[in-house]
Short mmCIF file of C-alpha atoms in Angstrom, two decimals:
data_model
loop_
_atom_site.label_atom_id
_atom_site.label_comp_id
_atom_site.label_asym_id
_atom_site.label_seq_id
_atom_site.Cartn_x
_atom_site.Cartn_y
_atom_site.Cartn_z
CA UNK A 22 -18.86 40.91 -14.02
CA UNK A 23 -16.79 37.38 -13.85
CA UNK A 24 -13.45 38.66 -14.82
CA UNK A 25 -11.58 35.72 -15.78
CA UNK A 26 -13.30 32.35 -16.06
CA UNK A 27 -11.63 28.52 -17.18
CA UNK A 28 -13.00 25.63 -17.94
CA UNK A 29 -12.94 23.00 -16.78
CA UNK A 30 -11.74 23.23 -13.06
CA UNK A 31 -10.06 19.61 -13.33
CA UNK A 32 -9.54 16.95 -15.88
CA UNK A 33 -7.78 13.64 -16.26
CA UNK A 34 -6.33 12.68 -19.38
CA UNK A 35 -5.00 9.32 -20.86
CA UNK A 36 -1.29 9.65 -22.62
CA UNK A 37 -2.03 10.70 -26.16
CA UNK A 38 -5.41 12.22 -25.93
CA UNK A 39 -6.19 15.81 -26.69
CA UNK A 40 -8.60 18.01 -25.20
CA UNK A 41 -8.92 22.15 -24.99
CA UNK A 42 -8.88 24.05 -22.14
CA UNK A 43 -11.39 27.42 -22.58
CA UNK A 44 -10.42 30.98 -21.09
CA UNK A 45 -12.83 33.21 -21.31
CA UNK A 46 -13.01 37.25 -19.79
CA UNK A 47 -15.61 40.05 -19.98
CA UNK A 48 -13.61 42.92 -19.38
CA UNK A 49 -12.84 43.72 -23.07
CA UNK A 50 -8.78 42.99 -22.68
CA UNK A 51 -7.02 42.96 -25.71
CA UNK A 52 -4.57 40.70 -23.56
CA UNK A 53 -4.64 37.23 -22.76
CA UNK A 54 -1.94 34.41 -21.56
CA UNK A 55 -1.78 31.17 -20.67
CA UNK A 56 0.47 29.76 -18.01
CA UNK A 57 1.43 26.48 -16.23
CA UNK A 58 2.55 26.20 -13.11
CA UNK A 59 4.77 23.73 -11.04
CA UNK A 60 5.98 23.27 -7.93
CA UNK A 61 8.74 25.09 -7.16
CA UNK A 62 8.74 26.84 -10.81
CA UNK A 63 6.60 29.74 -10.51
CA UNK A 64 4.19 30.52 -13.49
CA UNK A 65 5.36 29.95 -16.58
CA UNK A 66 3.96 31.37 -19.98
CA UNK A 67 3.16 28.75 -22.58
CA UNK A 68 1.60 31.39 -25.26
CA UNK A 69 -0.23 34.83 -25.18
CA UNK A 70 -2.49 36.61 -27.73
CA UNK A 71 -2.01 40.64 -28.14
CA UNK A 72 -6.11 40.76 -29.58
CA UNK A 73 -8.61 38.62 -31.69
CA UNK A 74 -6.77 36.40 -34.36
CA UNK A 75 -3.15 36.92 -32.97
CA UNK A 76 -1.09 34.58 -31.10
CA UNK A 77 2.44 34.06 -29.66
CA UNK A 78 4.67 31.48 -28.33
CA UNK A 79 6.03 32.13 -24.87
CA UNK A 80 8.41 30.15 -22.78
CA UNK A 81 7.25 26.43 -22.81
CA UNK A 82 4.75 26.34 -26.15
CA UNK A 83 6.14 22.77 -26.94
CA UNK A 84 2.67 20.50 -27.44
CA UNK A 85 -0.01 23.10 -26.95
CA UNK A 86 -1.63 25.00 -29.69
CA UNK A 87 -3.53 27.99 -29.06
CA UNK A 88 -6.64 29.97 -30.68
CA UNK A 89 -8.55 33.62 -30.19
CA UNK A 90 -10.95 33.74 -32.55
CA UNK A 91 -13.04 35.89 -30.30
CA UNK A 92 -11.97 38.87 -28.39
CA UNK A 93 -13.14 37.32 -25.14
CA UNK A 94 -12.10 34.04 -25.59
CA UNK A 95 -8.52 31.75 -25.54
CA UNK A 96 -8.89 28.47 -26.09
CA UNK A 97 -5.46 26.34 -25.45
CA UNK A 98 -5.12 22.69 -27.14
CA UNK A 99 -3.38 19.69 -25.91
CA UNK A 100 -3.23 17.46 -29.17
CA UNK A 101 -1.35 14.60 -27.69
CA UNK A 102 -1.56 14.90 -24.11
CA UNK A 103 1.61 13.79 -22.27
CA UNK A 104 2.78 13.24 -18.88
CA UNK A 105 5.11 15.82 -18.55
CA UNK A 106 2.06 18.37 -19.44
CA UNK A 107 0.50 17.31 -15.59
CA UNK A 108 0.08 20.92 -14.06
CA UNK A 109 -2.11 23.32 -13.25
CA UNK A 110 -2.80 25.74 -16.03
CA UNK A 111 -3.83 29.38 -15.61
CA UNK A 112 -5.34 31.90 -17.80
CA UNK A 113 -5.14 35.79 -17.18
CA UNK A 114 -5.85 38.90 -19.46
CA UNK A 115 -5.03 42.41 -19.14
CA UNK A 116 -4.89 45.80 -20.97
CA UNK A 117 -1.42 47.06 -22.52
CA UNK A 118 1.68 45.44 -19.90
CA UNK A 119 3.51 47.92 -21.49
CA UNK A 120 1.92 50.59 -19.60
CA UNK A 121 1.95 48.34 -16.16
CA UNK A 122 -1.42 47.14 -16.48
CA UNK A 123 -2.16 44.24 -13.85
CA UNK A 124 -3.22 40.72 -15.16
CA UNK A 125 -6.54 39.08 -14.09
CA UNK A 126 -5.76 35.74 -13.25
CA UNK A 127 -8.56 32.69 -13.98
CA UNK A 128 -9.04 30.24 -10.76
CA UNK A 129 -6.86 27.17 -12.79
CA UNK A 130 -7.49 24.27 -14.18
CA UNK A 131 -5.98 21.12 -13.00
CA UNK A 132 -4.67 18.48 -15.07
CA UNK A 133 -3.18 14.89 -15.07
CA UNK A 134 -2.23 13.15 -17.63
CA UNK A 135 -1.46 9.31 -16.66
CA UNK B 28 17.02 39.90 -20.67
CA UNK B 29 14.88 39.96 -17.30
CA UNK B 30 14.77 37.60 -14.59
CA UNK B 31 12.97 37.67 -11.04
CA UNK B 32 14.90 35.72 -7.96
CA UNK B 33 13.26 35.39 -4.61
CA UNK B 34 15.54 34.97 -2.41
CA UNK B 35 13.62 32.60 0.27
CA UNK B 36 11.53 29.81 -0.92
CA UNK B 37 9.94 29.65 2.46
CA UNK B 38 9.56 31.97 5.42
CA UNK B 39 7.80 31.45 8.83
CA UNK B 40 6.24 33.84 11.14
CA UNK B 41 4.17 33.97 14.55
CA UNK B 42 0.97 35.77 14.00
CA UNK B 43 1.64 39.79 14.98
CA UNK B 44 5.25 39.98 13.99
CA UNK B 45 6.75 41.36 10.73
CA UNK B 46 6.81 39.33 7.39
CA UNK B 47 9.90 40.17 4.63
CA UNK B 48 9.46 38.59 1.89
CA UNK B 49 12.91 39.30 -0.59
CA UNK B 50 12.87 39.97 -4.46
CA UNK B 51 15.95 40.90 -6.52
CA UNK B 52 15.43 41.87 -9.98
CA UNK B 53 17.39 42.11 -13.37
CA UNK B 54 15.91 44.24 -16.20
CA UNK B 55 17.99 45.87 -18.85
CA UNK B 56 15.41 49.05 -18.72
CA UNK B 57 13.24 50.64 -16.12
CA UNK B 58 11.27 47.95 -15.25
CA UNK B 59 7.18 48.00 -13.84
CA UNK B 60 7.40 45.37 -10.76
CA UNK B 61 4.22 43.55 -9.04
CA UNK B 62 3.55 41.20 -6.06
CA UNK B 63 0.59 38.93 -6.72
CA UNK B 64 -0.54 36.49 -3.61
CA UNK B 65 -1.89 33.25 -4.40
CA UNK B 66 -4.19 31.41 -1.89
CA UNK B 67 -4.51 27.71 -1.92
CA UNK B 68 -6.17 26.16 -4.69
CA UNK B 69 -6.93 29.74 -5.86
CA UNK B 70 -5.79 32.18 -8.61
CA UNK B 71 -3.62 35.10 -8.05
CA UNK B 72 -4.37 38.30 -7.47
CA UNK B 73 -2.38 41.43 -7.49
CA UNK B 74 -1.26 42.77 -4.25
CA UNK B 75 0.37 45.69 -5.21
CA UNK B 76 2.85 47.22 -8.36
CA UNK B 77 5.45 49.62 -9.39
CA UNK B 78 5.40 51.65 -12.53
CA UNK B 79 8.17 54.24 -12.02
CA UNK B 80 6.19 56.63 -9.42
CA UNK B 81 6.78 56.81 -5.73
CA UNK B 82 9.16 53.91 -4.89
CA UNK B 83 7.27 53.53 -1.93
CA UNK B 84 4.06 51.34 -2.92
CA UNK B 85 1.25 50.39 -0.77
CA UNK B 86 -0.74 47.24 -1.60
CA UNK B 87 -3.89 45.89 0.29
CA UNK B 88 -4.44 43.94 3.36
CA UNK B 89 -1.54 46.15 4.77
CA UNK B 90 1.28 45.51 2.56
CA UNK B 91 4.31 47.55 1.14
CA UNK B 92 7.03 47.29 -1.03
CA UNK B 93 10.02 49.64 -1.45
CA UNK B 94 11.66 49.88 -5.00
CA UNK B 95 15.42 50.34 -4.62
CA UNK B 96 17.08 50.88 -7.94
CA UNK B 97 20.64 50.65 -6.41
CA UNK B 98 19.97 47.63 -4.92
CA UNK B 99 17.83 46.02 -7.86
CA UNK B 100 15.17 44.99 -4.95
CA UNK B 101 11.74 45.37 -3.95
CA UNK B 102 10.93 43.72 -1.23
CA UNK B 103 7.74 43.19 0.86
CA UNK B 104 6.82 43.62 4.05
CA UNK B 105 3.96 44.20 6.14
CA UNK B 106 4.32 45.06 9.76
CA UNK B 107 2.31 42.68 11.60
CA UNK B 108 1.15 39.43 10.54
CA UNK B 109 -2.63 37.34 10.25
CA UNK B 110 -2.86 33.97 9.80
CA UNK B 111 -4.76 34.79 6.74
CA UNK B 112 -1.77 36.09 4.95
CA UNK B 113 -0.65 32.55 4.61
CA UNK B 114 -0.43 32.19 0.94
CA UNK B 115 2.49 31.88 -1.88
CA UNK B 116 3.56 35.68 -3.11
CA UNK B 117 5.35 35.63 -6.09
CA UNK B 118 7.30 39.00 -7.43
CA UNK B 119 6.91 39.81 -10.95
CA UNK B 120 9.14 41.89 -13.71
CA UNK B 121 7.90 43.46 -17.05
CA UNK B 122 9.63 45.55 -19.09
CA UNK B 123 8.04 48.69 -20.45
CA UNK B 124 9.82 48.44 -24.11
CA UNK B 125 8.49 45.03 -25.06
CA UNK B 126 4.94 45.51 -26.55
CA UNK B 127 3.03 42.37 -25.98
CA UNK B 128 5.87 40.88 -23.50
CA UNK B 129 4.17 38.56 -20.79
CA UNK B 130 5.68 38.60 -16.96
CA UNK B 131 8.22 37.38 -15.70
CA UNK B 132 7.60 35.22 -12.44
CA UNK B 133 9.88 34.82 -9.34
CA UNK B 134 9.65 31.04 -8.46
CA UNK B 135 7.61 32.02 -5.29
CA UNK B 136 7.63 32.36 -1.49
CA UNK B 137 5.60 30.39 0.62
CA UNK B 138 4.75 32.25 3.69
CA UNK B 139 3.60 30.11 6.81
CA UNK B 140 1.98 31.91 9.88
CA UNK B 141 1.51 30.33 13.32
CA UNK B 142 -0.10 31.01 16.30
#
């Protein structure tokens, strides 16, 4: 049982490339969320999924696109990779949050865009 | 709408004595509150949560948190510190009524232990 894998661990990006980060869980969560975080901000949700072939926009969505067509997966897209968009970015799934479930946090990826 | 604030963005401690770490909370309903600890370079994981039973929650590696409604806090503590609790702790708020609602992170608390 992995829990929550991401891939890659790090990447560095040119300004205006693209590239997809890949979430991926085995615990059969309908739940999944992608955050960044910065220093001194906390995490941050950029967009969540509530099951397969649903998606959301969460606090900071601006230049990231996001996909589940699987279940176990959450892919999140960079189209035109920018600066500003240097972070580390976490994935986590869970059951229902409604009912308190805990999320399952992925180990990060970290990214620079230059 | 909700919102986390931790009140210290950094707090120091000599191995053995008592850690606080403060979390004021503002949620329009009865909310379900977590601490998650994040090592570094690591992910987070969950140290403990409240979901409206016993406002007295116990979380592993030794830590508590008491849910005070009148106070709109739930702090943590833990009564004697290890240098391996140095980590960042961030509190958490979700609201029960908003199907599909992410959390809501406190901007975090770096706690430093020395020997």
């Amino acid at each position: 049982n992995a829990g929550v894998t991401q891939t890659p661990k790090f990447r560095v990006l040119k300004t205006g490339q693209s590239m997809t980060l890949l979430c991926a869980q085995d615990m059969n969560h309908e739940y999944m969320y992608w955050y960044r975080q910065d220093p001194g901000m906390g995490l941050r949700l950029i967009h969540y999924s509530v099951g397969e072939g649903t998606t959301a926009k969460g606090e900071v969505p601006d230049g990231y696109n996001v996909s589940r067509l699987k279940k176990q997966n959450f892919l999140l897209g960079l189209e035109s990779a920018a600066p500003s968009q240097t972070s580390v970015y976490f994935c986590a799934s869970s059951r229902d949050p409604t009912l308190a479930y805990e999320q399952y946090f992925g180990p990060g990826t970290r990214l620079t865009v230059t | 709408a909700q919102s986390v604030t931790q009140l210290d963005s950094h707090v120091s401690v000599s191995e053995g004595t008592p850690v606080l770490l403060r979390c004021n909370y503002s949620s329009s309903y009865s909310p379900s509150l977590f601490w998650y600890v994040q090592h570094p370079n690591k992910g987070l994981q969950l140290l403990l949560k409240y979901t409206s039973a016993a406002t007295l929650v116990k979380g592993i590696n030794g830590f508590e948190a008491e849910f005070k409604k009148s106070e709109t806090s739930f702090h943590l503590t833990k009564p004697s510190a290890h240098m391996s609790d140095a980590a960042e702790y961030f509190c958490v708020v979700s609201e029960a009524n908003q199907a599909g609602t992410a959390l809501i992170f406190g901007k975090g608390t770096t706690l430093s232990v020395s020997s």
